[in-house]
PDB file of C-alpha atoms in Angstrom:
ATOM      1  CA  UNK A 829      -7.347 -13.066   2.939  1.00 42.00           C
ATOM      2  CA  UNK A 830      -5.628 -10.010   1.163  1.00 49.00           C
ATOM      3  CA  UNK A 831      -1.805 -10.238   0.565  1.00 55.00           C
ATOM      4  CA  UNK A 832      -0.470  -8.195   3.390  1.00 62.00           C
ATOM      5  CA  UNK A 833      -2.639 -10.171   6.224  1.00 75.00           C
ATOM      6  CA  UNK A 834      -0.726 -13.175   6.001  1.00 76.00           C
ATOM      7  CA  UNK A 835       2.065 -11.885   8.120  1.00 80.00           C
ATOM      8  CA  UNK A 836      -0.191 -10.609  10.679  1.00 84.00           C
ATOM      9  CA  UNK A 837      -2.204 -13.729  10.624  1.00 79.00           C
ATOM     10  CA  UNK A 838       0.688 -16.025  11.006  1.00 81.00           C
ATOM     11  CA  UNK A 839       1.460 -13.857  14.382  1.00 86.00           C
ATOM     12  CA  UNK A 840      -1.842 -14.360  15.571  1.00 87.00           C
ATOM     13  CA  UNK A 841      -1.656 -18.321  14.739  1.00 87.00           C
ATOM     14  CA  UNK A 842       1.329 -18.394  16.846  1.00 87.00           C
ATOM     15  CA  UNK A 843      -0.227 -16.732  19.751  1.00 89.00           C
ATOM     16  CA  UNK A 844      -3.352 -18.861  19.485  1.00 88.00           C
ATOM     17  CA  UNK A 845      -0.892 -21.765  19.376  1.00 88.00           C
ATOM     18  CA  UNK A 846       0.491 -21.077  22.765  1.00 89.00           C
ATOM     19  CA  UNK A 847      -2.778 -20.510  24.705  1.00 89.00           C
ATOM     20  CA  UNK A 848      -4.810 -23.371  23.023  1.00 87.00           C
ATOM     21  CA  UNK A 849      -5.695 -26.421  24.768  1.00 88.00           C
ATOM     22  CA  UNK A 850      -4.120 -29.758  23.024  1.00 87.00           C
ATOM     23  CA  UNK A 851      -6.914 -30.587  21.244  1.00 87.00           C
ATOM     24  CA  UNK A 852      -6.842 -27.412  19.306  1.00 89.00           C
ATOM     25  CA  UNK A 853      -3.118 -27.624  17.963  1.00 88.00           C
ATOM     26  CA  UNK A 854      -3.457 -29.830  15.013  1.00 90.00           C
ATOM     27  CA  UNK A 855      -5.860 -27.224  13.299  1.00 90.00           C
ATOM     28  CA  UNK A 856      -3.837 -24.656  14.136  1.00 89.00           C
ATOM     29  CA  UNK A 857      -0.555 -25.992  13.034  1.00 90.00           C
ATOM     30  CA  UNK A 858      -2.470 -26.589   9.533  1.00 92.00           C
ATOM     31  CA  UNK A 859      -3.558 -22.905   9.580  1.00 88.00           C
ATOM     32  CA  UNK A 860       0.215 -22.169  10.594  1.00 88.00           C
ATOM     33  CA  UNK A 861       1.467 -24.202   7.436  1.00 90.00           C
ATOM     34  CA  UNK A 862      -0.914 -22.823   4.921  1.00 90.00           C
ATOM     35  CA  UNK A 863      -0.082 -19.217   5.810  1.00 87.00           C
ATOM     36  CA  UNK A 864       3.847 -20.046   5.677  1.00 88.00           C
ATOM     37  CA  UNK A 865       3.454 -21.833   2.223  1.00 91.00           C
ATOM     38  CA  UNK A 866       1.007 -18.841   0.970  1.00 89.00           C
ATOM     39  CA  UNK A 867       3.952 -16.298   2.336  1.00 89.00           C
ATOM     40  CA  UNK A 868       6.586 -18.306   0.637  1.00 93.00           C
ATOM     41  CA  UNK A 869       4.771 -18.307  -2.563  1.00 94.00           C
ATOM     42  CA  UNK A 870       4.104 -14.835  -2.396  1.00 93.00           C
ATOM     43  CA  UNK A 871       7.687 -13.970  -1.875  1.00 95.00           C
ATOM     44  CA  UNK A 872       9.181 -16.301  -4.722  1.00 97.00           C
ATOM     45  CA  UNK A 873       7.073 -14.836  -7.278  1.00 97.00           C
ATOM     46  CA  UNK A 874       8.367 -11.495  -6.136  1.00 96.00           C
ATOM     47  CA  UNK A 875      12.138 -12.756  -5.943  1.00 98.00           C
ATOM     48  CA  UNK A 876      11.984 -14.131  -9.441  1.00 98.00           C
ATOM     49  CA  UNK A 877      10.652 -10.987 -10.739  1.00 98.00           C
ATOM     50  CA  UNK A 878      13.013  -9.080  -9.280  1.00 98.00           C
ATOM     51  CA  UNK A 879      15.920 -11.703 -10.390  1.00 98.00           C
ATOM     52  CA  UNK A 880      14.620 -11.302 -14.019  1.00 97.00           C
ATOM     53  CA  UNK A 881      14.433  -7.697 -13.861  1.00 98.00           C
ATOM     54  CA  UNK A 882      17.979  -7.411 -12.697  1.00 96.00           C
ATOM     55  CA  UNK A 883      17.240  -6.125  -9.263  1.00 97.00           C
ATOM     56  CA  UNK A 884      19.610  -8.413  -7.598  1.00 97.00           C
ATOM     57  CA  UNK A 885      19.173  -6.855  -3.953  1.00 96.00           C
ATOM     58  CA  UNK A 886      15.529  -7.109  -3.851  1.00 97.00           C
ATOM     59  CA  UNK A 887      15.806 -10.798  -5.067  1.00 98.00           C
ATOM     60  CA  UNK A 888      18.002 -11.552  -2.463  1.00 97.00           C
ATOM     61  CA  UNK A 889      15.765  -9.914  -0.003  1.00 97.00           C
ATOM     62  CA  UNK A 890      12.299 -11.675  -0.851  1.00 97.00           C
ATOM     63  CA  UNK A 891      14.061 -14.906  -1.630  1.00 98.00           C
ATOM     64  CA  UNK A 892      15.506 -14.428   1.686  1.00 97.00           C
ATOM     65  CA  UNK A 893      11.920 -14.303   3.239  1.00 95.00           C
ATOM     66  CA  UNK A 894      11.093 -17.763   1.070  1.00 96.00           C
ATOM     67  CA  UNK A 895      13.816 -19.515   3.204  1.00 96.00           C
ATOM     68  CA  UNK A 896      12.750 -17.924   6.455  1.00 92.00           C
ATOM     69  CA  UNK A 897       9.243 -19.583   5.977  1.00 89.00           C
ATOM     70  CA  UNK A 898      10.500 -22.563   3.731  1.00 93.00           C
ATOM     71  CA  UNK A 899      14.117 -23.342   4.346  1.00 94.00           C
ATOM     72  CA  UNK A 900      14.068 -26.597   1.940  1.00 95.00           C
ATOM     73  CA  UNK A 901      12.514 -24.226  -1.328  1.00 96.00           C
ATOM     74  CA  UNK A 902      15.290 -25.525  -3.781  1.00 97.00           C
ATOM     75  CA  UNK A 903      14.359 -23.232  -6.401  1.00 98.00           C
ATOM     76  CA  UNK A 904      14.088 -20.335  -3.906  1.00 98.00           C
ATOM     77  CA  UNK A 905      17.709 -21.434  -2.652  1.00 97.00           C
ATOM     78  CA  UNK A 906      18.994 -21.517  -6.549  1.00 98.00           C
ATOM     79  CA  UNK A 907      17.534 -18.270  -6.916  1.00 97.00           C
ATOM     80  CA  UNK A 908      18.773 -16.846  -4.251  1.00 98.00           C
ATOM     81  CA  UNK A 909      22.536 -17.635  -4.899  1.00 97.00           C
ATOM     82  CA  UNK A 910      22.625 -16.499  -8.102  1.00 97.00           C
ATOM     83  CA  UNK A 911      21.307 -13.238  -7.002  1.00 97.00           C
ATOM     84  CA  UNK A 912      24.017 -12.889  -4.455  1.00 97.00           C
ATOM     85  CA  UNK A 913      26.359 -13.746  -6.523  1.00 96.00           C
ATOM     86  CA  UNK A 914      25.654 -11.228  -9.408  1.00 94.00           C
ATOM     87  CA  UNK A 915      24.788  -8.733  -6.821  1.00 87.00           C
ATOM     88  CA  UNK A 916      28.386  -9.285  -5.500  1.00 89.00           C
ATOM     89  CA  UNK A 917      29.605  -9.142  -9.163  1.00 87.00           C
ATOM     90  CA  UNK A 918      28.604  -5.694  -9.835  1.00 75.00           C
TER      91      UNK A 918
END
């Protein structure tokens, strides 16, 4: 799946989940989890790259997207907090 296709795919999976029979929910939930993992990974990489380049506003935005999909992502929390602090210190 192309990088930009995960967000629309996730939306379609959520709609499919609403109208699918109960027997299909486990399969759809698995695909939703995979799409969330892929999105989180992509945004984490972009956020860390922005952080390392000193673009803290971009890092905060990208890492916020990670936390939207994976709120328990410890490294994203760490970088997000540091990027926020560094951005505010400027």
